[in-house]
Coordinates of C-alpha atoms and ligand atoms in Angstrom, one line a residue:
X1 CA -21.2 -19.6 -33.8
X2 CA -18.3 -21.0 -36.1
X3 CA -19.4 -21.7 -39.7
X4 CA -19.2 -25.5 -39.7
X5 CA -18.2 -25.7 -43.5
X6 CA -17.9 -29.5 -42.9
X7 CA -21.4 -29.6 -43.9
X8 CA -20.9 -28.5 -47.4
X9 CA -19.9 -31.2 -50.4
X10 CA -19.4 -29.8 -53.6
X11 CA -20.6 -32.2 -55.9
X12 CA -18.6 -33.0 -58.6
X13 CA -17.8 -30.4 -61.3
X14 CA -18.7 -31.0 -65.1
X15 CA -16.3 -33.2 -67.1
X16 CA -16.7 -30.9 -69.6
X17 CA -17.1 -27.1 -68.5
X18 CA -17.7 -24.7 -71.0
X19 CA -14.9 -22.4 -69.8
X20 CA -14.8 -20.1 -73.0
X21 CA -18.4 -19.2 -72.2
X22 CA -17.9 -18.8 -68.1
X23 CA -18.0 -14.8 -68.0
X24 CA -21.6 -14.6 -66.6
X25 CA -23.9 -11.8 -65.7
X26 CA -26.7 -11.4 -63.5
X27 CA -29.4 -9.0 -62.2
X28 CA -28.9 -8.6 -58.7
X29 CA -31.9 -6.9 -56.5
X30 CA -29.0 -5.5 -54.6
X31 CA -27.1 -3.9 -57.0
X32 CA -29.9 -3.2 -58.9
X33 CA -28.0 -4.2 -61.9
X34 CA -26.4 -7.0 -64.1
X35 CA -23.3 -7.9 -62.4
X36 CA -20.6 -10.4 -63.3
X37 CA -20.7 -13.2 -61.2
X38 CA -17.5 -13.5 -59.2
X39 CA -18.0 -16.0 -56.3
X40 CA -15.7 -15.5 -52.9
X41 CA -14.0 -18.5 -53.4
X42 CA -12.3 -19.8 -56.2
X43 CA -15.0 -21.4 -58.5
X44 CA -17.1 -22.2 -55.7
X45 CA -20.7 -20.6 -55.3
X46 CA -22.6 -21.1 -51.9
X47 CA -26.2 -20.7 -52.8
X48 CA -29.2 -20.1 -50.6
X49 CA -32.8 -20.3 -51.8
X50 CA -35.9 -19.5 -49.5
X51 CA -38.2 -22.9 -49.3
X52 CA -41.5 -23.1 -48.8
X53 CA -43.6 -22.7 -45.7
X54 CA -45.3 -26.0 -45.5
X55 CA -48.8 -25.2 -44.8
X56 CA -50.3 -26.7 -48.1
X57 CA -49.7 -28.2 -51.6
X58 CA -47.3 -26.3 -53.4
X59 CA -48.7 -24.5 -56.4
X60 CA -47.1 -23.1 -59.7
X61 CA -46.1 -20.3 -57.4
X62 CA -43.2 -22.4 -56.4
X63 CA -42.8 -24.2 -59.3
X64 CA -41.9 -21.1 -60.9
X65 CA -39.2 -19.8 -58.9
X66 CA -37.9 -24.0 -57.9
X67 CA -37.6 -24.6 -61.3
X68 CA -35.9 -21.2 -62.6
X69 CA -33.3 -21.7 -59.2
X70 CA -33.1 -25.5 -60.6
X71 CA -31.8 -24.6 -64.2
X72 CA -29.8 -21.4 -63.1
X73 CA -27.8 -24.3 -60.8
X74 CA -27.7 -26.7 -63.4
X75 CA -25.9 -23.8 -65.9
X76 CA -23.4 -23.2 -63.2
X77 CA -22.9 -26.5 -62.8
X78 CA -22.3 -27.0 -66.6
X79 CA -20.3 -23.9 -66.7
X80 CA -17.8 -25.3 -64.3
X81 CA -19.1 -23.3 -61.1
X82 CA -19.2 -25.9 -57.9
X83 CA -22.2 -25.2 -56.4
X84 CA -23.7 -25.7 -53.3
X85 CA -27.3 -25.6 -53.4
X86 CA -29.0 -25.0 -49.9
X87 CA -32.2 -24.6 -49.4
X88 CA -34.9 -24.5 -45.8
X89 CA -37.9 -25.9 -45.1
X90 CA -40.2 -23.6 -42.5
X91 CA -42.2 -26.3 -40.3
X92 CA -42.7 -23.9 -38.1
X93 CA -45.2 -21.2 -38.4
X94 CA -48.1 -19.4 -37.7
X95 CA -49.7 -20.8 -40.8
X96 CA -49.1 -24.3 -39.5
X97 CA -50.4 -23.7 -36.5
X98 CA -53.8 -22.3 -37.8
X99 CA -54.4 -25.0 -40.7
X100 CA -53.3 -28.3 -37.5
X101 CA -55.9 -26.4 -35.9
X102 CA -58.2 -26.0 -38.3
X103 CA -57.7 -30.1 -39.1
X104 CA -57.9 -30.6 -35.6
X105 CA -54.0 -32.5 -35.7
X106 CA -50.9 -31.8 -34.4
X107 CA -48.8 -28.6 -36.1
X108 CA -45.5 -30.7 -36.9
X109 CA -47.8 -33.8 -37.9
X110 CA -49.3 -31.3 -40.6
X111 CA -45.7 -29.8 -41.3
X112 CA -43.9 -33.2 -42.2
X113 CA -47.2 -34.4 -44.4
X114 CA -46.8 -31.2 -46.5
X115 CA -42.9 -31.7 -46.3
X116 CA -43.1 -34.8 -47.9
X117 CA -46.0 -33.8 -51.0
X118 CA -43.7 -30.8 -51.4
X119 CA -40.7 -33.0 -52.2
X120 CA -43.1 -35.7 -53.8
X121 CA -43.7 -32.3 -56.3
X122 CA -40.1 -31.1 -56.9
X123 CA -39.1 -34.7 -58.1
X124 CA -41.9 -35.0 -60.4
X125 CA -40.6 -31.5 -61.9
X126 CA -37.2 -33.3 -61.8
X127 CA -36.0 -30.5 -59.6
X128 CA -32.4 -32.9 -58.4
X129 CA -30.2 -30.1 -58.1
X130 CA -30.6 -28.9 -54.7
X131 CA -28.1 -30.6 -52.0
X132 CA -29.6 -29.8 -49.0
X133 CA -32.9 -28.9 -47.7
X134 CA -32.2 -27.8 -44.0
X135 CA -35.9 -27.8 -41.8
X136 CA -36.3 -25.0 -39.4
X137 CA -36.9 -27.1 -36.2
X138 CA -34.1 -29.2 -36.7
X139 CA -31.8 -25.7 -36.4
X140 CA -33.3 -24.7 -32.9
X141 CA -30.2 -24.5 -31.1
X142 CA -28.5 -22.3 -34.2
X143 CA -31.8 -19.5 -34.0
X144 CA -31.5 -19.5 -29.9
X145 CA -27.8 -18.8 -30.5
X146 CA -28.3 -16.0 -33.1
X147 CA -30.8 -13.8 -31.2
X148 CA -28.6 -14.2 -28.1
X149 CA -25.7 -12.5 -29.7
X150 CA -28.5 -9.7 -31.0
X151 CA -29.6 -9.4 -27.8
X152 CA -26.0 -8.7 -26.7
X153 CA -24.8 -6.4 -29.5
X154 CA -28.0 -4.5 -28.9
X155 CA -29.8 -5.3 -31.8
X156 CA -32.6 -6.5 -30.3
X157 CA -34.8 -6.1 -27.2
X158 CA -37.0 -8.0 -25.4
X159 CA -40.9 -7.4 -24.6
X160 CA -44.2 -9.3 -23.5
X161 CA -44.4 -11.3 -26.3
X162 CA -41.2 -11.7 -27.3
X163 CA -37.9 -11.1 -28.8
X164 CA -37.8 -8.2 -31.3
X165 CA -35.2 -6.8 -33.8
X166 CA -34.8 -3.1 -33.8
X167 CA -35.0 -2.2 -37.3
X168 CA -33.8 1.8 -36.4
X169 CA -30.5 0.1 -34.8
X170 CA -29.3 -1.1 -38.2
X171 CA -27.3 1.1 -40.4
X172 CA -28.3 -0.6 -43.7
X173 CA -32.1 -1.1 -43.1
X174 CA -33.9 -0.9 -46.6
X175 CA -31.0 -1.4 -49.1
X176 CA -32.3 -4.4 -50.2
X177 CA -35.9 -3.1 -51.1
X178 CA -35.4 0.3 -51.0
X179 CA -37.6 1.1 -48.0
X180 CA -37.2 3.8 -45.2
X181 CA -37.5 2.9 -41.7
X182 CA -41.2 4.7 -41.9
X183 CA -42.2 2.6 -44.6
X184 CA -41.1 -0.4 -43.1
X185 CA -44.3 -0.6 -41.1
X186 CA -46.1 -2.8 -43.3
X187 CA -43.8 -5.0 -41.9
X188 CA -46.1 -6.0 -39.8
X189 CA -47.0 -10.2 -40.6
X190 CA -47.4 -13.1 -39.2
X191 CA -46.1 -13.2 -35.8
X192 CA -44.4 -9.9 -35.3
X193 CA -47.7 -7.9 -34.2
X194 CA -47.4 -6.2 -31.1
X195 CA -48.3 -2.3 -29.8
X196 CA -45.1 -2.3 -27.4
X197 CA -42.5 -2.6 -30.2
X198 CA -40.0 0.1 -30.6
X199 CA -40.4 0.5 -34.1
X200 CA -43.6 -0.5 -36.1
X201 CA -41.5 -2.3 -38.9
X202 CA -39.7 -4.3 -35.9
X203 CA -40.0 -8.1 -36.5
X204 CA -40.0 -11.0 -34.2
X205 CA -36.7 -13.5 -33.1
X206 CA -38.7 -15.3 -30.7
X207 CA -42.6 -15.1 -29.8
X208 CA -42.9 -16.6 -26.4
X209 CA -46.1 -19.4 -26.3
X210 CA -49.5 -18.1 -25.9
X211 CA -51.1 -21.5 -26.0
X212 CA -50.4 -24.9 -24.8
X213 CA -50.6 -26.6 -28.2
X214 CA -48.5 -24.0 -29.9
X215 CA -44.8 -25.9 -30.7
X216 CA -42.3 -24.2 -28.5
X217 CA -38.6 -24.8 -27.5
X218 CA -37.1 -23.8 -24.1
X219 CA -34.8 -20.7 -24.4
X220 CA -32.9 -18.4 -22.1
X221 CA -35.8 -15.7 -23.4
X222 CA -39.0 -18.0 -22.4
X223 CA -40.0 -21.1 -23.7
X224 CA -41.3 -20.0 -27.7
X225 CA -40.6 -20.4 -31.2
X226 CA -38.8 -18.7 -33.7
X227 CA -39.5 -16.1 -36.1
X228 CA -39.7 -16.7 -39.8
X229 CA -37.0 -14.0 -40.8
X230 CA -34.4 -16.1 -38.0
X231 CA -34.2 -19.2 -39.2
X232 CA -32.6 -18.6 -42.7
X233 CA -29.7 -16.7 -41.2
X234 CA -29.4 -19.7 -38.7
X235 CA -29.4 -21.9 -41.5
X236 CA -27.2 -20.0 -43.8
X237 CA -24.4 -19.3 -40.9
X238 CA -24.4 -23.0 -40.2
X239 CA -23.5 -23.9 -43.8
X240 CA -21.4 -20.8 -45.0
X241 CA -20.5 -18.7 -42.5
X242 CA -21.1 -15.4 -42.4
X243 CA -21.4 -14.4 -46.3
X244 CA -22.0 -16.4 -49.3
X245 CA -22.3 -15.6 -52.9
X246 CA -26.0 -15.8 -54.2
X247 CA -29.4 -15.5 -51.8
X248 CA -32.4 -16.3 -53.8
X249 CA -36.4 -16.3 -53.7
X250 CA -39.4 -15.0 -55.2
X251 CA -40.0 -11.3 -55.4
X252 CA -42.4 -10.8 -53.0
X253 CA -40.5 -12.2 -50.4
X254 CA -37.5 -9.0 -51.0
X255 CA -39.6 -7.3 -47.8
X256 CA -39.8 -7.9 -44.8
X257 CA -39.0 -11.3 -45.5
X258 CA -35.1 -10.7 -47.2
X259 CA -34.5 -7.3 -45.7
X260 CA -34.4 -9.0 -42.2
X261 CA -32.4 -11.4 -43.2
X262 CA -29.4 -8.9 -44.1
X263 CA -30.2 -7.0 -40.8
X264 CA -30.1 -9.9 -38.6
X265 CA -26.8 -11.2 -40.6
X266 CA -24.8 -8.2 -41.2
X267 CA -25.6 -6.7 -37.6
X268 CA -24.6 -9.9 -35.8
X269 CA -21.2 -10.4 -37.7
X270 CA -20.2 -7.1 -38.4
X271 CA -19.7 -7.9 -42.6
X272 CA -21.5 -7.0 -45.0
X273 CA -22.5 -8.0 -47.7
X274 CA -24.7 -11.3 -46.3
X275 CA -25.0 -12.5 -49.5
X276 CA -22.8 -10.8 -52.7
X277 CA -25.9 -11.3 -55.2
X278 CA -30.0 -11.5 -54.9
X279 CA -31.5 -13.0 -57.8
X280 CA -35.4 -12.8 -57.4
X281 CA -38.1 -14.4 -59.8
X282 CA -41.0 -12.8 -61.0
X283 CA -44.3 -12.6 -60.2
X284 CA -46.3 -14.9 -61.6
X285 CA -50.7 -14.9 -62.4
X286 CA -53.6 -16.8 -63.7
X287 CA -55.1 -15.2 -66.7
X288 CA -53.9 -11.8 -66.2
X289 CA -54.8 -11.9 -62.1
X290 CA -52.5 -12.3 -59.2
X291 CA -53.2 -16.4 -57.6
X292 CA -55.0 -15.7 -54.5
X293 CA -57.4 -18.2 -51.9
X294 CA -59.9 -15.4 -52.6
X295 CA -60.0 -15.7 -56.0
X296 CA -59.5 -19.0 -55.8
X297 CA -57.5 -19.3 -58.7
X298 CA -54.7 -21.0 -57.2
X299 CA -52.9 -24.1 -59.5
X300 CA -51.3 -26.9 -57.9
X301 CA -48.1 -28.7 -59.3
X302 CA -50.3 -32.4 -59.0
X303 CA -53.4 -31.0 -60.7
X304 CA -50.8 -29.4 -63.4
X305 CA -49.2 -32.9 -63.4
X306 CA -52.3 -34.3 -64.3
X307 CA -53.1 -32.3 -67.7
X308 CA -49.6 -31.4 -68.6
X309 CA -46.3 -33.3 -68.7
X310 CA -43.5 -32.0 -66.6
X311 CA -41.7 -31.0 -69.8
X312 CA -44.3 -28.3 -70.7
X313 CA -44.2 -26.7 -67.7
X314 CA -40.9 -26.3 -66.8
X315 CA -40.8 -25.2 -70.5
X316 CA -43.4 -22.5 -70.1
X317 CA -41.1 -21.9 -67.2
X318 CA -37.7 -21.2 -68.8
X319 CA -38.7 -19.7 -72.0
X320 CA -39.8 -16.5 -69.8
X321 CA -36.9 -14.5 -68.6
X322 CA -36.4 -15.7 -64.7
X323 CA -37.7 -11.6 -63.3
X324 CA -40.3 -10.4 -65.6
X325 CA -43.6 -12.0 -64.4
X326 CA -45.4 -14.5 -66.3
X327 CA -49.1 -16.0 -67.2
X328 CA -50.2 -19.0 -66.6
X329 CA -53.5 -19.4 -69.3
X330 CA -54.7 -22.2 -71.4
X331 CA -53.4 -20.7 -74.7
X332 CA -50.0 -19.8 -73.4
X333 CA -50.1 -23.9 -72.4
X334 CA -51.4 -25.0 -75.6
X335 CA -48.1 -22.7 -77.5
X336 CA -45.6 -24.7 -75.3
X337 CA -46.6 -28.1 -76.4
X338 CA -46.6 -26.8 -80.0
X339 CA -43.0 -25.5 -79.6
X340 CA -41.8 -28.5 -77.6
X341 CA -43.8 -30.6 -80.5
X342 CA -41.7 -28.8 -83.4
X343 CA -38.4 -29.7 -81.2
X344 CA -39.4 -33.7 -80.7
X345 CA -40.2 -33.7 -84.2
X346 CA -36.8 -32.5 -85.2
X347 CA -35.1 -34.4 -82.8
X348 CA -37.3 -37.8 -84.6
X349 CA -35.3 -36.5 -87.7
X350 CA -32.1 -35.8 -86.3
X351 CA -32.4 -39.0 -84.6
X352 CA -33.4 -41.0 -88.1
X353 CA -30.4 -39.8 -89.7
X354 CA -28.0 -41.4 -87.0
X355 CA -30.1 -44.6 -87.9
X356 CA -29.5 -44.3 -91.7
X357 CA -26.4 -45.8 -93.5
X358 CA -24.0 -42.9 -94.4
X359 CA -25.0 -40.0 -97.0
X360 CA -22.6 -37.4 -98.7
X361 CA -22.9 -34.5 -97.2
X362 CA -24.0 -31.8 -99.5
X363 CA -23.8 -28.5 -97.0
X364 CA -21.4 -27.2 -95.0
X365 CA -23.8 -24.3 -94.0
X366 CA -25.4 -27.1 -91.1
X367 CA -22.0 -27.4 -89.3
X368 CA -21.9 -23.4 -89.1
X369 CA -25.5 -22.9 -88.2
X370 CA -25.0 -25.7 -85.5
X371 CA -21.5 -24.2 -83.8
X372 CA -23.7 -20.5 -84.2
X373 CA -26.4 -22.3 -82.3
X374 CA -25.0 -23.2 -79.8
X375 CA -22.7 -19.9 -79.3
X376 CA -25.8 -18.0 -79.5
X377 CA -27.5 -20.3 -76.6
X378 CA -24.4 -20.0 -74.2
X379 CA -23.4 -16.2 -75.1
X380 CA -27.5 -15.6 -74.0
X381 CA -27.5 -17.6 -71.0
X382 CA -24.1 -15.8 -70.3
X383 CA -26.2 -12.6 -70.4
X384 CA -28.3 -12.5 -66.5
X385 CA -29.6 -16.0 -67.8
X386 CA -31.5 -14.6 -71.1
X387 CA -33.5 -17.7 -72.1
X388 CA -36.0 -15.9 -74.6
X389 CA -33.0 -15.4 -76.5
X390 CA -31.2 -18.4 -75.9
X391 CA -34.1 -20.6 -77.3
X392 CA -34.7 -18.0 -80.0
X393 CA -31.4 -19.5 -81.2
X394 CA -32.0 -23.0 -80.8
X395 CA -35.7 -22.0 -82.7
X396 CA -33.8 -20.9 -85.6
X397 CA -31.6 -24.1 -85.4
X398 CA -34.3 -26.0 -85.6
X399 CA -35.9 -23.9 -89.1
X400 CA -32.7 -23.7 -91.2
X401 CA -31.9 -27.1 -90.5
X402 CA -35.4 -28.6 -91.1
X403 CA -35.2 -28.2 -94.7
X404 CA -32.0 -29.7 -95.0
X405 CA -32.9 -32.5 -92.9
X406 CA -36.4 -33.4 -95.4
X407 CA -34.1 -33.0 -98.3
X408 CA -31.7 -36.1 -96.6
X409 CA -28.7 -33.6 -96.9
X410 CA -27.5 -33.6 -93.3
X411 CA -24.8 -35.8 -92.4
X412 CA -24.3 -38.5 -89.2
X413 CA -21.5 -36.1 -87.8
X414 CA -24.0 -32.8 -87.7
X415 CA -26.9 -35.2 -86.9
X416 CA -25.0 -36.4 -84.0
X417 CA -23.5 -32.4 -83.2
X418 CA -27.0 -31.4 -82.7
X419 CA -28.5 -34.3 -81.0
X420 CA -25.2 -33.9 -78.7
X421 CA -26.7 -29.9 -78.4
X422 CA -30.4 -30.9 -77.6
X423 CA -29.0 -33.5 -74.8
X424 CA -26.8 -30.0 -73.1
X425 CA -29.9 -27.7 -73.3
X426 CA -31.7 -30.7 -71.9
X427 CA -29.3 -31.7 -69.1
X428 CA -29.8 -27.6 -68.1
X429 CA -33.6 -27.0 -68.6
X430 CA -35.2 -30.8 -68.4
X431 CA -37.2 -30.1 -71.2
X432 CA -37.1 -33.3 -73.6
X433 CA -38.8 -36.3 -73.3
X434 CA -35.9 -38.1 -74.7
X435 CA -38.0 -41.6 -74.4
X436 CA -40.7 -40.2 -76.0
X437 CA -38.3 -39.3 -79.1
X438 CA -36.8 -43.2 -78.8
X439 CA -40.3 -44.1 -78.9
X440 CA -41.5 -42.6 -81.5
X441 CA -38.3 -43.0 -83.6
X442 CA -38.9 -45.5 -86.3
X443 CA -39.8 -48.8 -85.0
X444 CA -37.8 -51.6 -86.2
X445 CA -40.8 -53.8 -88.0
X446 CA -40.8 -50.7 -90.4
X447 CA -37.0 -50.3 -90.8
X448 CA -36.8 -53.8 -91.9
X449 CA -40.0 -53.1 -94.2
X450 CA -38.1 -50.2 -95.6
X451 CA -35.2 -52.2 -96.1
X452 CA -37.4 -54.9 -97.8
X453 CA -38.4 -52.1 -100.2
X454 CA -35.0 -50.8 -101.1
X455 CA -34.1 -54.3 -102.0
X456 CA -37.2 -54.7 -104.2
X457 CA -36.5 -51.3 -106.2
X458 CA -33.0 -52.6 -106.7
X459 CA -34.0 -55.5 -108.3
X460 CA -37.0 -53.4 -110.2
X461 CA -39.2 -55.2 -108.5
X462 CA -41.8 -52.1 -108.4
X463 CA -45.4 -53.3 -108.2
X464 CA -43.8 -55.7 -105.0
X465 CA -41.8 -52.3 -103.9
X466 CA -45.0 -50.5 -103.7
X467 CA -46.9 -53.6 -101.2
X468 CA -44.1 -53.0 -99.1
X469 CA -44.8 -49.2 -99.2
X470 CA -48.8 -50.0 -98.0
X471 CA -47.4 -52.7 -95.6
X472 CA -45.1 -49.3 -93.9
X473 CA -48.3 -47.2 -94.1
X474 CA -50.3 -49.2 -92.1
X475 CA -47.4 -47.9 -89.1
X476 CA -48.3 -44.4 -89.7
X477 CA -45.0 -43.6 -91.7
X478 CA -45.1 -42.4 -95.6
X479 CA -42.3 -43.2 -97.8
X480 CA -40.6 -40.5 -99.9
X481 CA -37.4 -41.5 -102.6
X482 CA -34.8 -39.5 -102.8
X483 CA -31.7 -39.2 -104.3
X484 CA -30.1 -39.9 -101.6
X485 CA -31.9 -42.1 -100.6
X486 CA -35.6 -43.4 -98.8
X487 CA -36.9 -40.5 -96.4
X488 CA -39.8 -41.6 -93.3
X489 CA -42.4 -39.4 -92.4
X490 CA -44.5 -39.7 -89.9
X491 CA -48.3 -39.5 -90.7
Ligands
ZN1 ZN1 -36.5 -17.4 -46.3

C-alpha cells in the first residue's frame, strides 16, 4: 500500500519557537532509556496515539494519558517541532458488540453514540491538539490489504475462525515489552481465542462472523471483521508510511496490544523500527486501588466535570511526571485547587500592577528570578518532559516574587515578563482560568473609588479619604498605603 502522505497537514509552526531550548529527551519503552528526540524528517514529528475503544464513557483513565499526549504536542509545537498528531478511534470490537447487545441496539449505533460523548469529553478538557482522529471501520479496505500481504509473506495463516498472525515467524517478537514467545500466551483477549492456533500468543487479523448481527465486511478471507491490533498499523501506514517518529498509549496497552503492532508493521515492510520512540503513561488508581467495574471505582471525565473545573484536573494531571503512576483521591484534589489558587492569586497581582500607573523599580533581583524561571521550566521540560520540576520552578517564581509584589516594588515591564510566562505555560498545559483572573481583577467601580481616595489624601482630605476606604470595602478589597503608592487586597 503506498503511504498516501497527502493526508497529513502540518499545522502551522510557532511564531516564536524556543530554539535555544529544542534539545529534548525522552523515555522511550523501546530503548528503555531517555533518548534525544531526533525525528526522520527535518523538524517534522508524525505522532500516533492509541484512542479509545468506544464501548462507554470515557473515565480519568483516558483523561490521563489524552491529556499528558495533549501537552507533550503542545511543547513540541511551542518548541518549533511540526507535528502531526494522529490518533484512531476502535468502533469495532468485541466490547461493542456485547454492550449493543446487552442494550438491545445496533453495535455501530452504540459505537458512534460513544464517539461523539468521547469527543464531547476531550473538548471540555480542551484537548485541541490532535489533527486527526482516523475510525477503524472507515479504514476497511487498508486492514483487508494489510493481512493480505501477511498472508503472502507468510506471516500469517489462516484457520476456522479466522486470520491469525504467527507470533514465532517474527524475528523481533517481545522487544517492545520484553516478553518471550512462551510468555506471550497471555496474549490471549478479546477475539483471538482459539485451540487451533499455531502459537498460544498468536492474535487475530480477521475473525470470520459467527452471528448474523455481528458487523462484518466481505474479504477475500470470509466475510468478518478486523482485529484490534490491525487497524492501527492500517491507520498509521495510511498516514506515514511505513515508520514514523513517536507511537504512544497507556502502559497497559505495551502487550499484546503494541507488540503486535510492531510485528504486523515491521514484518509486512521489512523496516524496522515502526515507530523510532514509545512514550507510555502511567498507571493511574483511585485511593491507592487499580479503577476496575468490579470495584466499581471507576471516575468519569462528566462526573469529574461536575465537581472540578477542567483546570484542576488537567493540573493534577501534569504536575505528575507523564510514566510514574498517579492517585486520584479527594485530598490530592483538594492540593491542586490550593496550588492553582496561590497561582490565580499571583497572577490578580501581577495583573494589578499592569493596571497601576508606573512605579520605580526598586529590584533588579525580579528580572533575574523571572528569566531563571523560565530557563528552569524549559531546561525541565527539555529533560523526558519533567513537569514536577518544571512547576517546582514556576512555584518558587511565584514565592520570591510575592513579597516583592505586596511591597509595590515590581515594575510594569517584569509584571508584564511574567504574565507573558504564565500565558506560555498556559498555552502548553491549559491550566489557567485566565477569565477567572480578568474577573476577579479589580473591578472598575473600585478603581475609580481608589482613585477618589488618592485624590482625597492629596488634598488632606482624611476623614472623607477614609469613607472612600469603607465605600471599597464593601467590594471585598482592603486598602493598604504605601510608599509607593495604594496597594488592593482582596478580602
Ligand atoms: Zn491502538
Amino acid at each position: 500500500m503506498p503511504k498516501n502522505t497527502k493526508e497529513v497537514k502540518y499545522r502551522k509552526a510557532a511564531t516564536t519557537p524556543l530554539k535555544k531550548f529544542v534539545r529534548l529527551k525522552v523515555y522511550s519503552t523501546l530503548s528503555g532509556k531517555k533518548e534525544a528526540i531526533k525525528p526522520i524528517k527535518s523538524n517534522k514529528i508524525n505522532l500516533f496515539v492509541c484512542g479509545p475503544t468506544v464501548y462507554d464513557f470515557s473515565h480519568l483513565g483516558h483523561a490521563r494519558t489524552y491529556i499528558f499526549f495533549d501537552s507533550f504536542v503542545k511543547y513540541l509545537r511551542h518548541m518549533g517541532f511540526k507535528v502531526f498528531y494522529l490518533q484512531n478511534i476502535t468502533d469495532v470490537d468485541d466490547k461493542i458488540i456485547l454492550r449493543a447487545k446487552e442494550k438491545g441496539v445496533l453495535p455501530q449505533d452504540l459505537a458512534l453514540a460513544f464517539e461523539k460523548e468521547h469527543l464531547k469529553d476531550m473538548k471540555l478538557l480542551l484537548i485541541d491538539s490532535v489533527d486527526k482522529y482516523a475510525r477503524a471501520t472507515d479504514h476497511i479496505k487498508e486492514i483487508i490489504n494489510q493481512i493480505q500481504r501477511l498472508l503472502e509473506k507468510g506471516y500469517a495463516y489462516k484457520i476456522n475462525e479466522g486470520v491469525y498472525f504467527d507470533i514465532s515467524k517474527f524475528k523481533g517478537y517481545g522487544k517492545l515489552s520484553s516478553r518471550t514467545i512462551l510468555q506471550a500466551e497471555d496474549a490471549v483477549s478479546r477475539i483471538d481465542y482459539s485451540s487451533s492456533k499455531h502459537n498460544r500468543g498468536d492474535f487475530c487479523l480477521w475473525k470470520l462472523r459467527e452471528r448474523q448481527e455481528e458487523p462484518s465486511w466481505q474479504s477475500p478471507f470470509g466475510s468478518g471483521r478486523p482485529g484490534w491490533h490491525i487497524e492501527d498499523t492500517a491507520i498509521t501506514e495510511k498516514f506515514f508510511g511505513a515508520q514514523y517518529d513517536i507511537h504512544g498509549g497507556s502502559r497497559d496497552i505495551i502487550f499484546p496490544h503494541h507488540e503486535a503492532e510492531i510485528a504486523q508493521m515491521e514484518s509486512m515492510s521489512g523496516k524496522d523500527p515502526l515507530a523510532k520512540y514509545w512514550l507510555h503513561t502511567g498507571f493511574l488508581t483511585v485511593d491507592g486501588q487499580k479503577m476496575s467495574k468490579s470495584l466499581n471505582n471507576s471516575v468519569l471525565i462528566s462526573s469529574f466535570l461536575e465537581r472540578y473545573s477542567v483546570q484542576q484536573l488537567r493540573f493534577w494531571v501534569v504536575k505528575n511526571l507523564w510514566r510514574s503512576p498517579v492517585d486520584y483521591s479527594e485530598s490530592a484534589m483538594f492540593e491542586v485547587r490550593s496550588a492553582l489558587d496561590k497561582v490565580e492569586e499571583f497572577l490578580r497581582k501581577v495583573s494589578n500592577i499592569l493596571k497601576q500607573q508606573e512605579v520605580k523599580d526598586k529590584s533588579k533581583s525580579i528580572k533575574k528570578a523571572i528569566s531563571k524561571a523560565r530557563k528552569d521550566f524549559y531546561k525541565n521540560l527539555s529533560d523526558d518532559f519533567n513537569t514536577p520540576k518544571a512547576f517546582a520552578a514556576v512555584f518558587n517564581l511565584i514565592k520570591s516574587t510575592n513579597k516583592f509584589l505586596d511591597k509595590n516594588l515590581v515594575n510594569k515591564k517584569d509584571a508584564n515578563e511574567i504574565y507573558r510566562l504564565f500565558e506560555e505555560i498556559d498555552k502548553i498545559f491549559g491550566i489557567i482560568d485566565f477569565k477567572k483572573i480578568k474577573h476577579l481583577s479589580i473591578p472598575s467601580e473600585v478603581e475609580k473609588l481608589l482613585d477618589q481616595r488618592e485624590e482625597l489624601r492629596r488634598n488632606k482630605e482624611w476623614e472623607k479619604a477614609d469613607e472612600v476606604r469603607k465605600e471599597i470595602e464593601k467590594y471585598r478589597y482592603t486598602v493598604q498605603d504605601s510608599k509607593n503608592g495604594p496597594i488592593l487586597k482582596k478580602i
